[in-house]
Short mmCIF file of C-alpha atoms in Angstrom, two decimals:
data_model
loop_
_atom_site.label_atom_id
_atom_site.label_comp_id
_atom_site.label_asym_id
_atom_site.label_seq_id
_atom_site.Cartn_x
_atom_site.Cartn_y
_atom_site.Cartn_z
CA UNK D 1 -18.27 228.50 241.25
CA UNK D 2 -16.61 225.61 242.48
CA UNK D 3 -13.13 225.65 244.88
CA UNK D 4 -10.84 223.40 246.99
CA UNK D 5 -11.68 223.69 250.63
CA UNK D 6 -10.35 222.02 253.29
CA UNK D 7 -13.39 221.14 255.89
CA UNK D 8 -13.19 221.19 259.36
CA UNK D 9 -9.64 220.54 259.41
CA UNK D 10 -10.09 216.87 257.94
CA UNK D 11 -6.67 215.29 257.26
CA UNK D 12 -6.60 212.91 253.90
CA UNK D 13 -4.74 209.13 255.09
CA UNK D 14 -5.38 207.90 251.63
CA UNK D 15 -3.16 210.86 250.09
CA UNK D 16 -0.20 208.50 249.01
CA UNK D 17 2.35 211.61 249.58
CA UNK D 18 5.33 210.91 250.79
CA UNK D 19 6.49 210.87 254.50
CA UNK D 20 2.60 209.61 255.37
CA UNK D 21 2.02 206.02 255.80
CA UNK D 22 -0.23 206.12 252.80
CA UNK D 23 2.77 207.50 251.01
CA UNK D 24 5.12 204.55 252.82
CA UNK D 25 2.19 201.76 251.20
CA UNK D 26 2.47 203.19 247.95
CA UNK D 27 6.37 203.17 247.56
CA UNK D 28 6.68 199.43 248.81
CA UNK D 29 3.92 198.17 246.82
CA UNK D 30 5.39 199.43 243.80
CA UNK D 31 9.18 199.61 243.87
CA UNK D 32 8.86 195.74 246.31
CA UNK D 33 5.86 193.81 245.39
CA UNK D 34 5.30 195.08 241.96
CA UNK D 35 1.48 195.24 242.98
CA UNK D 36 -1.05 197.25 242.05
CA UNK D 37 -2.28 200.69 243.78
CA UNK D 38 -6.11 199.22 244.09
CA UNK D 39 -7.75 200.62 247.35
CA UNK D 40 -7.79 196.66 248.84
CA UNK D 41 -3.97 196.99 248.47
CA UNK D 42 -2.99 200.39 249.58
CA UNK D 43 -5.75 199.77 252.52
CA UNK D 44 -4.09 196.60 253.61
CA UNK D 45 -0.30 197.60 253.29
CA UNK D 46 -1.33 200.89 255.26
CA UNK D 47 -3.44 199.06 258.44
CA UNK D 48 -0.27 196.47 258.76
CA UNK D 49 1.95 199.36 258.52
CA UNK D 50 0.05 200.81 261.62
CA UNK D 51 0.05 197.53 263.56
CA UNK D 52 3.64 197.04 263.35
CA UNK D 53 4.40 200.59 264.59
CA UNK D 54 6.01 201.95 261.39
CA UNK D 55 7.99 198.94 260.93
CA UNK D 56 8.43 198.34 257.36
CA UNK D 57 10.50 194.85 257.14
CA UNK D 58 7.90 193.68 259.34
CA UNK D 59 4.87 194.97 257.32
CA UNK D 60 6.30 194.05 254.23
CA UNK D 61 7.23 190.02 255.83
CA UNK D 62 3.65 189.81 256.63
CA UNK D 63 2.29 191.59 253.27
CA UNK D 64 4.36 188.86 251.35
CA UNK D 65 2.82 185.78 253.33
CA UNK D 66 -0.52 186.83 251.88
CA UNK D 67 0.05 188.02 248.55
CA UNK D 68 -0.03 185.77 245.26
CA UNK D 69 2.54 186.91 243.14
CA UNK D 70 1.07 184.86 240.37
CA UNK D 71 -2.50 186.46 240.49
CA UNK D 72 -1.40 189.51 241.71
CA UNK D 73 -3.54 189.46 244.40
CA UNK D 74 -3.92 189.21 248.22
CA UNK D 75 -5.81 186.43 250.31
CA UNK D 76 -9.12 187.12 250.61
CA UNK D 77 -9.74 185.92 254.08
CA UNK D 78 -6.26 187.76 255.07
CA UNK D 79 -8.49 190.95 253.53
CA UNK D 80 -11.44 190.27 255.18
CA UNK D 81 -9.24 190.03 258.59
CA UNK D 82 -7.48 193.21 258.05
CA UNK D 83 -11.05 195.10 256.68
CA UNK D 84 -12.70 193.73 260.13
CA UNK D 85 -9.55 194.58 262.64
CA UNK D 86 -8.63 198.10 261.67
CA UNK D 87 -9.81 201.68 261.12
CA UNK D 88 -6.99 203.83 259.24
CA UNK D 89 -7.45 207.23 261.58
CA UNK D 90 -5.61 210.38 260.31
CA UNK D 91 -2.84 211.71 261.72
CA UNK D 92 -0.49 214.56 261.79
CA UNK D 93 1.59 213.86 259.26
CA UNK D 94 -1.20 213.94 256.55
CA UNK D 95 -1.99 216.69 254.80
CA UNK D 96 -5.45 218.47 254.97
CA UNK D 97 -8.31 216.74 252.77
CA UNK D 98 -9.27 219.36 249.98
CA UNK D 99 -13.07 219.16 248.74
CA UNK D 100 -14.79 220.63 245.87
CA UNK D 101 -17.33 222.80 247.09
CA UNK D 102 -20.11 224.91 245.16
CA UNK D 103 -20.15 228.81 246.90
CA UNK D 104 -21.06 232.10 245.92
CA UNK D 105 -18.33 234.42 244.81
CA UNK D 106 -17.83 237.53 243.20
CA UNK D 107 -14.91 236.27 241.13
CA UNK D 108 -15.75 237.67 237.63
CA UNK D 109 -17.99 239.84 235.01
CA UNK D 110 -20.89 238.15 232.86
CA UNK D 111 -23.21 239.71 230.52
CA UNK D 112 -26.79 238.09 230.46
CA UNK D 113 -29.79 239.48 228.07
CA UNK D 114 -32.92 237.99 226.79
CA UNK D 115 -35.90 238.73 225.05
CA UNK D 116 -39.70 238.06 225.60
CA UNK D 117 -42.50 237.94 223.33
CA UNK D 118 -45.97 237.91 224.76
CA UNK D 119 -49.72 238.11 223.26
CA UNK D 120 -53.05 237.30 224.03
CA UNK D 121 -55.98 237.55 221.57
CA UNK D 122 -59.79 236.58 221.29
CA UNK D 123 -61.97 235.82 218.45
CA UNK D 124 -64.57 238.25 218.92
CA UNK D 125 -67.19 236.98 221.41
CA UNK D 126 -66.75 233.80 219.82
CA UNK D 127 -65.05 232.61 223.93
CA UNK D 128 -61.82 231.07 221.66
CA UNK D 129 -58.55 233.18 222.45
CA UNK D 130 -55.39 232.24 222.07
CA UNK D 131 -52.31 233.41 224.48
CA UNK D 132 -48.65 232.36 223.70
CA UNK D 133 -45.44 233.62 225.04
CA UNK D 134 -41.36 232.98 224.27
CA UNK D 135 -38.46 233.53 226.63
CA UNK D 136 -35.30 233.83 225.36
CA UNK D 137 -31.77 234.15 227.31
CA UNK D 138 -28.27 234.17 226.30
CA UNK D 139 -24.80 234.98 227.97
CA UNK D 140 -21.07 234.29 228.51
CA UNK D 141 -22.09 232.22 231.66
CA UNK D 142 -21.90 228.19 230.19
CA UNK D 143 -19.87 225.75 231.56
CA UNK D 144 -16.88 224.16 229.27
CA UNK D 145 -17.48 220.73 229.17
CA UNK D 146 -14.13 220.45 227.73
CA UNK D 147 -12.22 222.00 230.64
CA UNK D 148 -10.10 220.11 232.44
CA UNK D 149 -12.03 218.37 235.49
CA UNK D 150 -9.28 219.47 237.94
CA UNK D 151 -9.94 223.57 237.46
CA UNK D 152 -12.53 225.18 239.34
CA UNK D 153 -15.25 226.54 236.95
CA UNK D 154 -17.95 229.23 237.20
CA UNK D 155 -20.88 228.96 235.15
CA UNK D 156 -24.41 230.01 236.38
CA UNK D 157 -27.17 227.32 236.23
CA UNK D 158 -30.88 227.33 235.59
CA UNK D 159 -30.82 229.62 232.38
CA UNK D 160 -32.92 228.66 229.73
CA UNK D 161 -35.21 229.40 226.71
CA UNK D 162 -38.49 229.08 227.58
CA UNK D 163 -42.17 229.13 225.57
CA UNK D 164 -45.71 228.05 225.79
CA UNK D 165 -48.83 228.18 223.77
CA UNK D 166 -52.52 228.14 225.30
CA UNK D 167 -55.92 227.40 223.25
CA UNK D 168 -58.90 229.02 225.68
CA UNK D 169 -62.44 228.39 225.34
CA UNK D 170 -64.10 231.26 228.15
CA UNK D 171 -67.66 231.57 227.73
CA UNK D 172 -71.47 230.04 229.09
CA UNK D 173 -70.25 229.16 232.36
CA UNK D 174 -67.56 226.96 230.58
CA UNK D 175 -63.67 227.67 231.42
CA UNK D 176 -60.99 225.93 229.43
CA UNK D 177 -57.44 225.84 228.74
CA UNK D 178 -55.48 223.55 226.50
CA UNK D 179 -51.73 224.90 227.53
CA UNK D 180 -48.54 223.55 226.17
CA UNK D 181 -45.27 224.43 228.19
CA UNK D 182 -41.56 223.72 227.06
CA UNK D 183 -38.27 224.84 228.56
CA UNK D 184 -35.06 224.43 226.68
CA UNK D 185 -32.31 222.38 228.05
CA UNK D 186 -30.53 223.71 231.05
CA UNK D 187 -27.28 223.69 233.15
CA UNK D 188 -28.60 222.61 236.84
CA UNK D 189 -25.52 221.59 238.02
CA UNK D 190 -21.38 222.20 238.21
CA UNK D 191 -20.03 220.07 240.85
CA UNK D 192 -22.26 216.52 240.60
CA UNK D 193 -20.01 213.87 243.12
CA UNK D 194 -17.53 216.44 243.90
CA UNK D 195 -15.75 216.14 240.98
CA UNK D 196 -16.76 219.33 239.05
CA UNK D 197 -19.40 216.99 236.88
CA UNK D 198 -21.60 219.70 235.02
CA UNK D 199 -25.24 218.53 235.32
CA UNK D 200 -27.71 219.17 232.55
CA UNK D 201 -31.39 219.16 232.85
CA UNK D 202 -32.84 217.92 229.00
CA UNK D 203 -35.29 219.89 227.05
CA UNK D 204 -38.95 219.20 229.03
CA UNK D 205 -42.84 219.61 226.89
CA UNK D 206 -45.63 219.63 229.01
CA UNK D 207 -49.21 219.51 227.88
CA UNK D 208 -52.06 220.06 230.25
CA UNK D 209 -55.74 220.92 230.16
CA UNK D 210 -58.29 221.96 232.19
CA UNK D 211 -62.16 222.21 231.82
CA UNK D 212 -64.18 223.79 234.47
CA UNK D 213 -67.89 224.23 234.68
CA UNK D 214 -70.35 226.68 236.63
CA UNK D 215 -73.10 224.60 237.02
CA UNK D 216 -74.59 227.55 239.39
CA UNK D 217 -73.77 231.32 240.78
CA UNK D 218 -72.15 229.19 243.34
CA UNK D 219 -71.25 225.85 242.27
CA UNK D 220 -68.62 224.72 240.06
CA UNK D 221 -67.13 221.33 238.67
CA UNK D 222 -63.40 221.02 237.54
CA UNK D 223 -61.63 218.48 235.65
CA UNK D 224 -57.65 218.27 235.13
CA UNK D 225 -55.54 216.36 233.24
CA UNK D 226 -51.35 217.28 233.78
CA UNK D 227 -48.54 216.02 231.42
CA UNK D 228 -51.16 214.33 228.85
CA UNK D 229 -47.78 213.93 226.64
CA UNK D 230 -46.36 211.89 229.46
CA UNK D 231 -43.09 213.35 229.56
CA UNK D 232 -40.11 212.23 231.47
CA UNK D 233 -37.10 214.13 233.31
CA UNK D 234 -33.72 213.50 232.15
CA UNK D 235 -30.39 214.75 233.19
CA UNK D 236 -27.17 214.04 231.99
CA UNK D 237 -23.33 215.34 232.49
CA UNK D 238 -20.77 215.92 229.97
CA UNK D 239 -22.12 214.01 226.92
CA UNK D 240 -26.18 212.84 226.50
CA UNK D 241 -25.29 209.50 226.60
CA UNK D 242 -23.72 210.27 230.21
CA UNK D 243 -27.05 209.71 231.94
CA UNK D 244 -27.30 210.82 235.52
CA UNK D 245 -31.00 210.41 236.21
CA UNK D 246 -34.16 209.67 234.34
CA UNK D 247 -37.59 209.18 235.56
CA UNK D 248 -40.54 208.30 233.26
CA UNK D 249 -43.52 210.46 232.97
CA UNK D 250 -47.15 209.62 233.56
CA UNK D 251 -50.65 211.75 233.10
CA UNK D 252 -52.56 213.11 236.26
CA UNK D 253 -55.83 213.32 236.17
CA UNK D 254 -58.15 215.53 239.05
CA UNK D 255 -61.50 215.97 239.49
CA UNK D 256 -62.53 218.67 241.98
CA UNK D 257 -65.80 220.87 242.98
CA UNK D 258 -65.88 224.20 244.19
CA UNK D 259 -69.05 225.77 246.34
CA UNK D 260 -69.01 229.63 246.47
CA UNK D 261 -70.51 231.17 249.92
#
């Protein structure tokens, strides 16, 4: 699940509450300049406020000299001054920075069941078989993508159908397998950025085959080819067009011998 923690005792001097300097920039930009709470802003107001010692006339005198009432905007070599002079350094007065951390709790009941259905068969001494299995689990243990991005969640991750299919060719010193694999899509993560972002893993189809050949007793040649189907990984967060990663897929081919002593 995923809570508020303070860490270390980290104190946030970006909070904007009141009585913190943070809080002091974010009162005189507004109710004085009219500007906007943009991090430039509220960074600049904040370091001045700190150079002149708490003095606000002062900070707000030399906040004015630089700031374009037209444009809305500050200088940008007054910025660049500011950004290169001072480091904003917590203090006392601001309150404790909360993160959202993923941990372990025992915090509530869930139900989880599944199925699986498993075979194997071969066509006489023909060497063809055939082996397939399915995997199926459900339970009360998804995430709410509609939940309100403030609330802790709990949801457990990594559940997912599952199935694959295998031709197999077994006979005259000849081993082969032709083996499709496919998991369903899957929740992988809760707390992507820090910000309680669910992370889903899309559906994934695999196809792979390999031949192998006893040429002796002893020796052996081997051929493999993964992910002839070339599929790619893709993740996503709260809708699929919310893309988080994506890689392309590409075929691997091997080519091995094997020497029994």
């Amino acid at each position: 699940t995923v809570v508020n923690r303070n860490l270390f005792g980290l104190r946030d001097p970006t909070s904007g509450v009141a009585g913190t300097r943070s809080g002091t920039a974010r009162q005189q930009l507004t109710s004085t300049f009219g500007a906007d709470i943009t991090d430039v802003n509220l960074f600049t107001y904040t370091a001045l406020l700190q150079q002149n010692g708490g003095n606000v006339a002062a900070t707000n005198t030399q906040f004015a000299a630089n700031y374009n009432t037209q444009s809305r905007a500050l200088n940008q070599g007054f910025v660049d001054q500011i950004l290169g002079q001072y480091d904003i350094t917590a203090n006392a007065q601001d309150p404790l920075f909360n993160f959202a951390v993923n941990t372990p709790i025992n915090n509530r009941d869930a139900h989880i069941y599944g199925f699986e259905f498993a075979g194997q068969y071969f066509l006489g001494e023909t060497g063809f078989g055939l082996a397939a299995s399915y995997t199926l689990v459900k339970g009360n243990v998804g995430i709410d993508i509609a939940a309100d991005p403030s609330v802790n969640t709990f949801a457990l991750v990594g559940l997912s159908d599952t199935a694959n299919a295998t031709l197999i060719y077994d006979k005259n010193g000849i081993s082969a397998r032709l083996s499709y694999n496919w998991r369903d899509k899957f929740l992988s993560g809760i707390n992507r950025g820090g910000d309680r972002n669910p992370v889903f893993t899309a559906p994934y189809g695999q196809l792979d085959l390999s031949v192998n050949f006893d040429l002796t007793p002893r020796f052996a040649l081997g051929f493999e080819a993964i992910n002839l189907t070339e599929e790619g990984v893709r993740t996503y967060g709260r809708d699929e067009s919310n893309i988080w990663y994506l890689a392309e897929g590409s075929a691997r081919y091997l080519v091995g011998a094997r020497y029994r002593f």
